[in-house]
Amino acid sequence: MSALLTARRHPRHLVLAALVAGLLASPWAAAVLVACACAIVVAGTPRLTLVAVAAVLCGALVAQARVSALDRTVMRPYFGQTVTVRAFALERPRSLGGRARSPRSALAAVSAGPGAGERVVVQGPWPAAAPGREVTASGRLEPLRDRDGWLRRRGAHARLVAREVRATGRRRGGLAGALDRMREQAERAVSSGLDPPRAALARGMVLGQDEALDEDAREEFRASGLAHLLAASGQNVMLLVALALPVLAGLGVGLRGRLAGALALIALYVPLAGAGASIQRAGVMGAAGLVAVLASRPASRWYALLLAAAATLVVSPRAAGDPGWQLSFAAVLAILALARPLAERLRARGAPRGLAEAVALTTAATVGTAPLLAFHFERVSLVSLPANLLAVAAVAPAMWLGMLAVAAGLVLPPLAALPNVVAQLPLAYLGWLAHVAAGLPHASVPLAIPTVGVLVATYATLADAAAMAFRKGGHSGRTVAGRRVPGAGRLVRSRARVLVVLAIAAVLLLVVAQGRRAPPPPDPRDVVVSFLDVGQGDATLVQHGGATVLVDAGPPGSPLLDRLREAGVRRIDLLVLTHSQADHDGGAAEVLRRLPVGHLLDGGEQRTPLHLRALAVAAARGVVRSTPDAGQTVRAGPLRLRILWPRREPPVPGADPNDRAIVAHLQVGDFDLLLPADAESNVTGALDLPRVEALKVAHHGSEDPATADLLARLRPRVAVIEVGSENRYGHPAPELLAALRSVPTVHRTDRDGTVRLTLRAGRMTIATTR
């Protein structure tokens, strides 16, 4: 009841919360009705009820209108066609593979050609291009796929799979061009005088640009729970304001002038940091708090948070689907709900104010985000809390010195190196801390929250536990900083009940609006073989009897983990790496990091950097590793994998790894599947091969003159080619496709998406995702 009374005493907060609920719930009519029902229950009075319900409906209508406007495109008639466009890069291209010649991807704004004025993701051989530089790209224009929701959230309307991407030498003009040049100056300034690892970390912390960090360093920050330091967020904005206000005061600027200056700095910093959803939210929230001060009213943190949510959702209605957005809001909600009472508890036990507040903030943010991390990424860091506490003393100096370097670089570039001389100390400490914390035994452990219902129950349990903990403060009073405060225990209890309701309501809104239900694993009686759509690479998943086998892990940067999650995979009993090439083992390290793996059958004879990384992760996770030998049988539950090739013998230097790739025969009852990896007829022609029901076509469908003879021996009913669209190798070869006409059913992942073969009660069915 106290929570309801508190809400009714703040009608502006209630109406704004109803608007946010409508913006979140707009895609689902049922969610809109639930939000309206909650508004009716909470509002109480007829007038407030009417306004709150109207706010919910208004939010839903605004979100729908914005989504329709954002999705409007003139590109649809060009889908599937080869086009040439000129476009300005909106970000630095990121590699889609682990090799120097791998294609790269970047979001770009089309300046001329089909879809001028719209955004498109260009994938291809990008030259070195900074944001704001123009390129000419030629290739096939494709619609976004179902799994490309993250691209839609960034405003993209299509993918351009380019054969050629060339720089024109032109740059954007106007305000956007000026910001591009300032961003480049800021990047140079924050890196000036630092060695590459420190420079990459400084760019991540100050500007939110972590692409220069190597994968090992990025994984160490993830495993240690310090990854949030690498993203521009509310912490950056608050530290910027905390630095700017005393400087302006020292210059004799009055209160209103200081606050106006801080607002101007926020408006400048947000685009410099990339203007992502998280930094937009942080900027809006910081600005809202400052405006409240300018208006001579007490700053309402909850109102500022709701205002930030409304503003970001109006601009980008799909933003709440971004895990980063959800984590950011969960952290702020937890801090608002838990940090103050927890700090008071610590101070009552004699902790200094600064230490108590640091511990309270870190603990609240860690507790508030842990369930979402388990839900989205299925891992949690056990060292996150101590690592963040140890990082507190270095984060602010590193950020402030980096911001001073940026300011100096924008005014007098040679001076930018001076703050960095000192900044390298806290940067080195943070890098060392992430490395040491991530290296501790069980620093990061698999923990999955499988469904939305479990997520809601987890947050409800945490909220109830927090309320119970803060309720233990005595009935008539409690001690704060050595003094007995009458009634403080009742105040904490009342506050706790309000916070419980608010926390649960906020989580329900987020989850109802944007949560995803993890698919269950298949019926253990079925045999399910999924030829996964991971681009130009191999990844074949077999599930039966509760056991899971994954043969190869696709290229680095592929959506393999998403494909596994869609198949209901929570654990891999057997991971087979057929050979050490990036399109087969490039995603192995990430799979080993994110999912429990029981056994690694390692066919990689060449120790490439990607393969060594996978082996290092496997060793750190305690995964059992063995090597293949022709004639051996490897089991995973009821699944039996017979190794036909290679024989265990010393590797020949310079040999083609395809010729030493694992060729495996999977047998379950009367069902047989041949998995030849990249081994072609020069290898398989000499093997004793069984007749099979299904065949994974070798080497992505490359030309092989003996394919017809192989098919005559195997007589498969189904053949699947695992291949990427518009690949530069010309796969699948026309000659091979001609030979496959003898097979009744042929699928390819570049056109059909993931191909899922299900054997149920002796009957085979096939489904595709496109």
XYZ file of N, CA and C in Angstrom, residues 191-283:
279
model
N 45.038 8.673 -27.636
C 46.055 7.628 -27.854
C 47.470 8.186 -27.860
N 47.606 9.500 -27.867
C 48.913 10.124 -28.058
C 49.904 9.719 -26.962
N 51.063 9.217 -27.398
C 52.126 8.872 -26.456
C 51.954 7.562 -25.734
N 50.877 6.832 -25.987
C 50.628 5.561 -25.309
C 51.011 4.393 -26.215
N 51.466 3.292 -25.607
C 51.740 2.111 -26.419
C 50.402 1.511 -26.865
N 50.395 0.661 -27.914
C 49.124 0.190 -28.493
C 48.132 -0.410 -27.497
N 48.546 -1.287 -26.565
C 47.531 -1.823 -25.640
C 46.896 -0.762 -24.758
N 47.714 0.194 -24.253
C 47.161 1.261 -23.412
C 46.290 2.206 -24.251
N 46.728 2.492 -25.476
C 45.947 3.372 -26.345
C 44.590 2.753 -26.660
N 44.572 1.449 -26.939
C 43.309 0.776 -27.231
C 42.382 0.811 -26.025
N 42.946 0.618 -24.827
C 42.130 0.654 -23.619
C 41.609 2.067 -23.364
N 42.444 3.076 -23.584
C 42.013 4.464 -23.381
C 40.885 4.828 -24.341
N 40.986 4.403 -25.594
C 39.919 4.693 -26.555
C 38.626 3.999 -26.147
N 38.738 2.796 -25.608
C 37.538 2.107 -25.164
C 36.895 2.785 -23.971
N 37.701 3.192 -22.997
C 37.151 3.781 -21.785
C 36.586 5.174 -22.010
N 37.306 5.999 -22.772
C 36.911 7.400 -22.913
C 35.907 7.600 -24.046
N 36.106 6.881 -25.166
C 35.274 7.098 -26.349
C 34.377 5.916 -26.688
N 34.483 4.826 -25.914
C 33.637 3.673 -26.188
C 34.014 2.920 -27.446
N 35.245 3.044 -27.927
C 35.693 2.389 -29.155
C 36.664 1.265 -28.772
N 36.129 0.054 -28.706
C 36.953 -1.065 -28.245
C 37.492 -1.925 -29.380
N 37.283 -1.493 -30.652
C 37.685 -2.351 -31.760
C 39.192 -2.546 -31.852
N 39.991 -1.627 -31.266
C 41.446 -1.770 -31.329
C 41.977 -2.776 -30.312
N 41.162 -3.155 -29.320
C 41.586 -4.162 -28.345
C 41.630 -5.528 -29.015
N 42.649 -6.316 -28.717
C 42.668 -7.658 -29.267
C 41.658 -8.520 -28.527
N 41.277 -9.639 -29.148
C 40.207 -10.471 -28.608
C 40.541 -11.020 -27.228
N 41.819 -11.328 -26.995
C 42.193 -11.855 -25.687
C 41.959 -10.824 -24.585
N 42.345 -9.563 -24.840
C 42.128 -8.512 -23.848
C 40.638 -8.275 -23.631
N 39.865 -8.285 -24.722
C 38.425 -8.072 -24.590
C 37.791 -9.190 -23.759
N 38.243 -10.416 -23.971
C 37.706 -11.537 -23.209
C 38.096 -11.439 -21.740
N 39.306 -10.949 -21.441
C 39.711 -10.785 -20.051
C 38.826 -9.773 -19.336
N 38.467 -8.696 -20.015
C 37.577 -7.713 -19.387
C 36.176 -8.308 -19.202
N 35.726 -9.150 -20.148
C 34.424 -9.797 -19.978
C 34.437 -10.765 -18.802
N 35.462 -11.632 -18.766
C 35.510 -12.659 -17.726
C 35.677 -12.071 -16.337
N 36.335 -10.923 -16.240
C 36.557 -10.288 -14.937
C 35.411 -9.380 -14.515
N 34.400 -9.219 -15.379
C 33.276 -8.340 -15.054
C 33.577 -6.868 -15.221
N 34.642 -6.542 -15.957
C 35.038 -5.142 -16.161
C 34.724 -4.650 -17.566
N 33.976 -5.432 -18.355
C 33.723 -5.057 -19.750
C 32.972 -3.737 -19.867
N 32.184 -3.391 -18.849
C 31.424 -2.140 -18.915
C 32.344 -0.914 -18.997
N 33.595 -1.058 -18.578
C 34.530 0.064 -18.673
C 34.860 0.409 -20.114
N 34.641 -0.528 -21.039
C 35.021 -0.330 -22.432
C 33.899 0.272 -23.259
N 32.790 0.604 -22.639
C 31.653 1.178 -23.361
C 31.331 2.547 -22.792
N 31.138 3.512 -23.685
C 30.720 4.842 -23.236
C 29.344 4.723 -22.582
N 29.216 5.221 -21.354
C 27.986 4.999 -20.601
C 27.733 6.171 -19.661
N 26.759 5.954 -18.755
C 26.432 6.990 -17.790
C 27.601 7.351 -16.905
N 28.479 6.378 -16.633
C 29.655 6.656 -15.817
C 30.515 7.731 -16.466
N 30.681 7.655 -17.781
C 31.472 8.653 -18.494
C 30.871 10.042 -18.336
N 29.548 10.131 -18.494
C 28.878 11.433 -18.407
C 29.019 12.008 -17.003
N 28.811 11.172 -15.990
C 28.902 11.664 -14.622
C 30.319 12.126 -14.276
N 31.320 11.373 -14.743
C 32.703 11.776 -14.480
C 33.037 13.059 -15.232
N 32.501 13.218 -16.442
C 32.720 14.452 -17.196
C 32.133 15.648 -16.450
N 30.908 15.496 -15.957
C 30.264 16.585 -15.216
C 31.028 16.869 -13.925
N 31.442 15.790 -13.236
C 32.187 15.979 -11.988
C 33.508 16.697 -12.219
N 34.106 16.519 -13.376
C 35.350 17.212 -13.709
C 35.086 18.653 -14.130
N 34.014 18.867 -14.908
C 33.758 20.181 -15.493
C 33.276 21.202 -14.467
N 32.402 20.777 -13.551
C 31.793 21.757 -12.642
C 32.816 22.476 -11.765
N 33.754 21.765 -11.108
C 34.730 22.514 -10.305
C 35.677 23.366 -11.139
N 35.992 22.911 -12.359
C 36.852 23.716 -13.233
C 36.161 25.025 -13.589
N 34.879 24.937 -13.957
C 34.129 26.149 -14.286
C 33.968 27.048 -13.064
N 33.780 26.431 -11.888
C 33.672 27.232 -10.663
C 34.978 27.963 -10.393
N 36.097 27.292 -10.630
C 37.394 27.932 -10.426
C 37.624 29.091 -11.369
N 36.960 29.077 -12.516
C 37.073 30.183 -13.471
C 36.118 31.324 -13.145
N 35.377 31.202 -12.041
C 34.467 32.266 -11.631
C 33.117 32.233 -12.302
N 32.759 31.135 -12.951
C 31.462 31.026 -13.624
C 30.385 30.766 -12.575
N 29.249 31.457 -12.684
C 28.157 31.286 -11.744
C 27.481 29.945 -11.883
N 26.518 29.657 -10.965
C 25.870 28.355 -10.934
C 25.191 28.044 -12.256
N 24.363 28.971 -12.746
C 23.656 28.713 -14.007
C 24.637 28.567 -15.164
N 25.696 29.349 -15.129
C 26.707 29.223 -16.181
C 27.418 27.883 -16.132
N 27.712 27.410 -14.914
C 28.370 26.106 -14.781
C 27.482 24.986 -15.303
N 26.215 25.047 -14.929
C 25.307 23.998 -15.382
C 25.080 24.067 -16.893
N 24.990 25.299 -17.427
C 24.844 25.428 -18.880
C 26.089 24.908 -19.595
N 27.259 25.178 -19.021
C 28.491 24.661 -19.615
C 28.542 23.145 -19.569
N 28.081 22.555 -18.461
C 28.054 21.100 -18.359
C 27.102 20.498 -19.380
N 25.949 21.160 -19.599
C 25.018 20.684 -20.631
C 25.660 20.725 -22.011
N 26.387 21.800 -22.297
C 27.055 21.910 -23.598
C 28.102 20.817 -23.770
N 28.838 20.508 -22.697
C 29.848 19.453 -22.772
C 29.199 18.084 -23.009
N 28.059 17.845 -22.365
C 27.346 16.583 -22.591
C 26.912 16.487 -24.047
N 26.346 17.597 -24.571
C 25.887 17.605 -25.963
C 27.041 17.367 -26.931
N 28.248 17.788 -26.570
C 29.418 17.568 -27.424
C 29.967 16.161 -27.242
N 29.961 15.669 -26.007
C 30.588 14.378 -25.722
C 29.801 13.212 -26.326
N 28.464 13.286 -26.314
C 27.648 12.168 -26.803
C 27.991 11.811 -28.258
N 28.016 12.760 -29.206
C 28.409 12.371 -30.569
C 29.879 11.987 -30.675
N 30.752 12.598 -29.858
C 32.164 12.207 -29.896
C 32.338 10.750 -29.480
N 31.491 10.290 -28.557
C 31.575 8.910 -28.074
C 30.781 7.944 -28.942
N 30.310 8.397 -30.098
C 29.646 7.502 -31.037
C 28.137 7.565 -31.032
N 27.535 8.247 -30.058
C 26.079 8.442 -30.002
C 25.309 7.124 -29.993
N 25.862 6.080 -29.352
C 25.143 4.817 -29.222
C 23.992 4.946 -28.245
N 23.143 3.886 -28.194
C 21.946 3.945 -27.347
C 22.303 4.178 -25.890
N 23.366 3.538 -25.410
C 23.735 3.665 -24.001
C 24.186 5.081 -23.677
N 25.039 5.643 -24.522
C 25.533 6.989 -24.239
C 24.444 8.034 -24.470
N 23.508 7.771 -25.400
C 22.361 8.674 -25.555
C 21.541 8.698 -24.270
N 21.270 7.506 -23.718
C 20.512 7.436 -22.474
C 21.230 8.179 -21.353
N 22.542 7.949 -21.269
C 23.315 8.598 -20.218
C 23.297 10.111 -20.384
N 23.434 10.566 -21.630
C 23.414 12.003 -21.879
C 22.081 12.622 -21.535
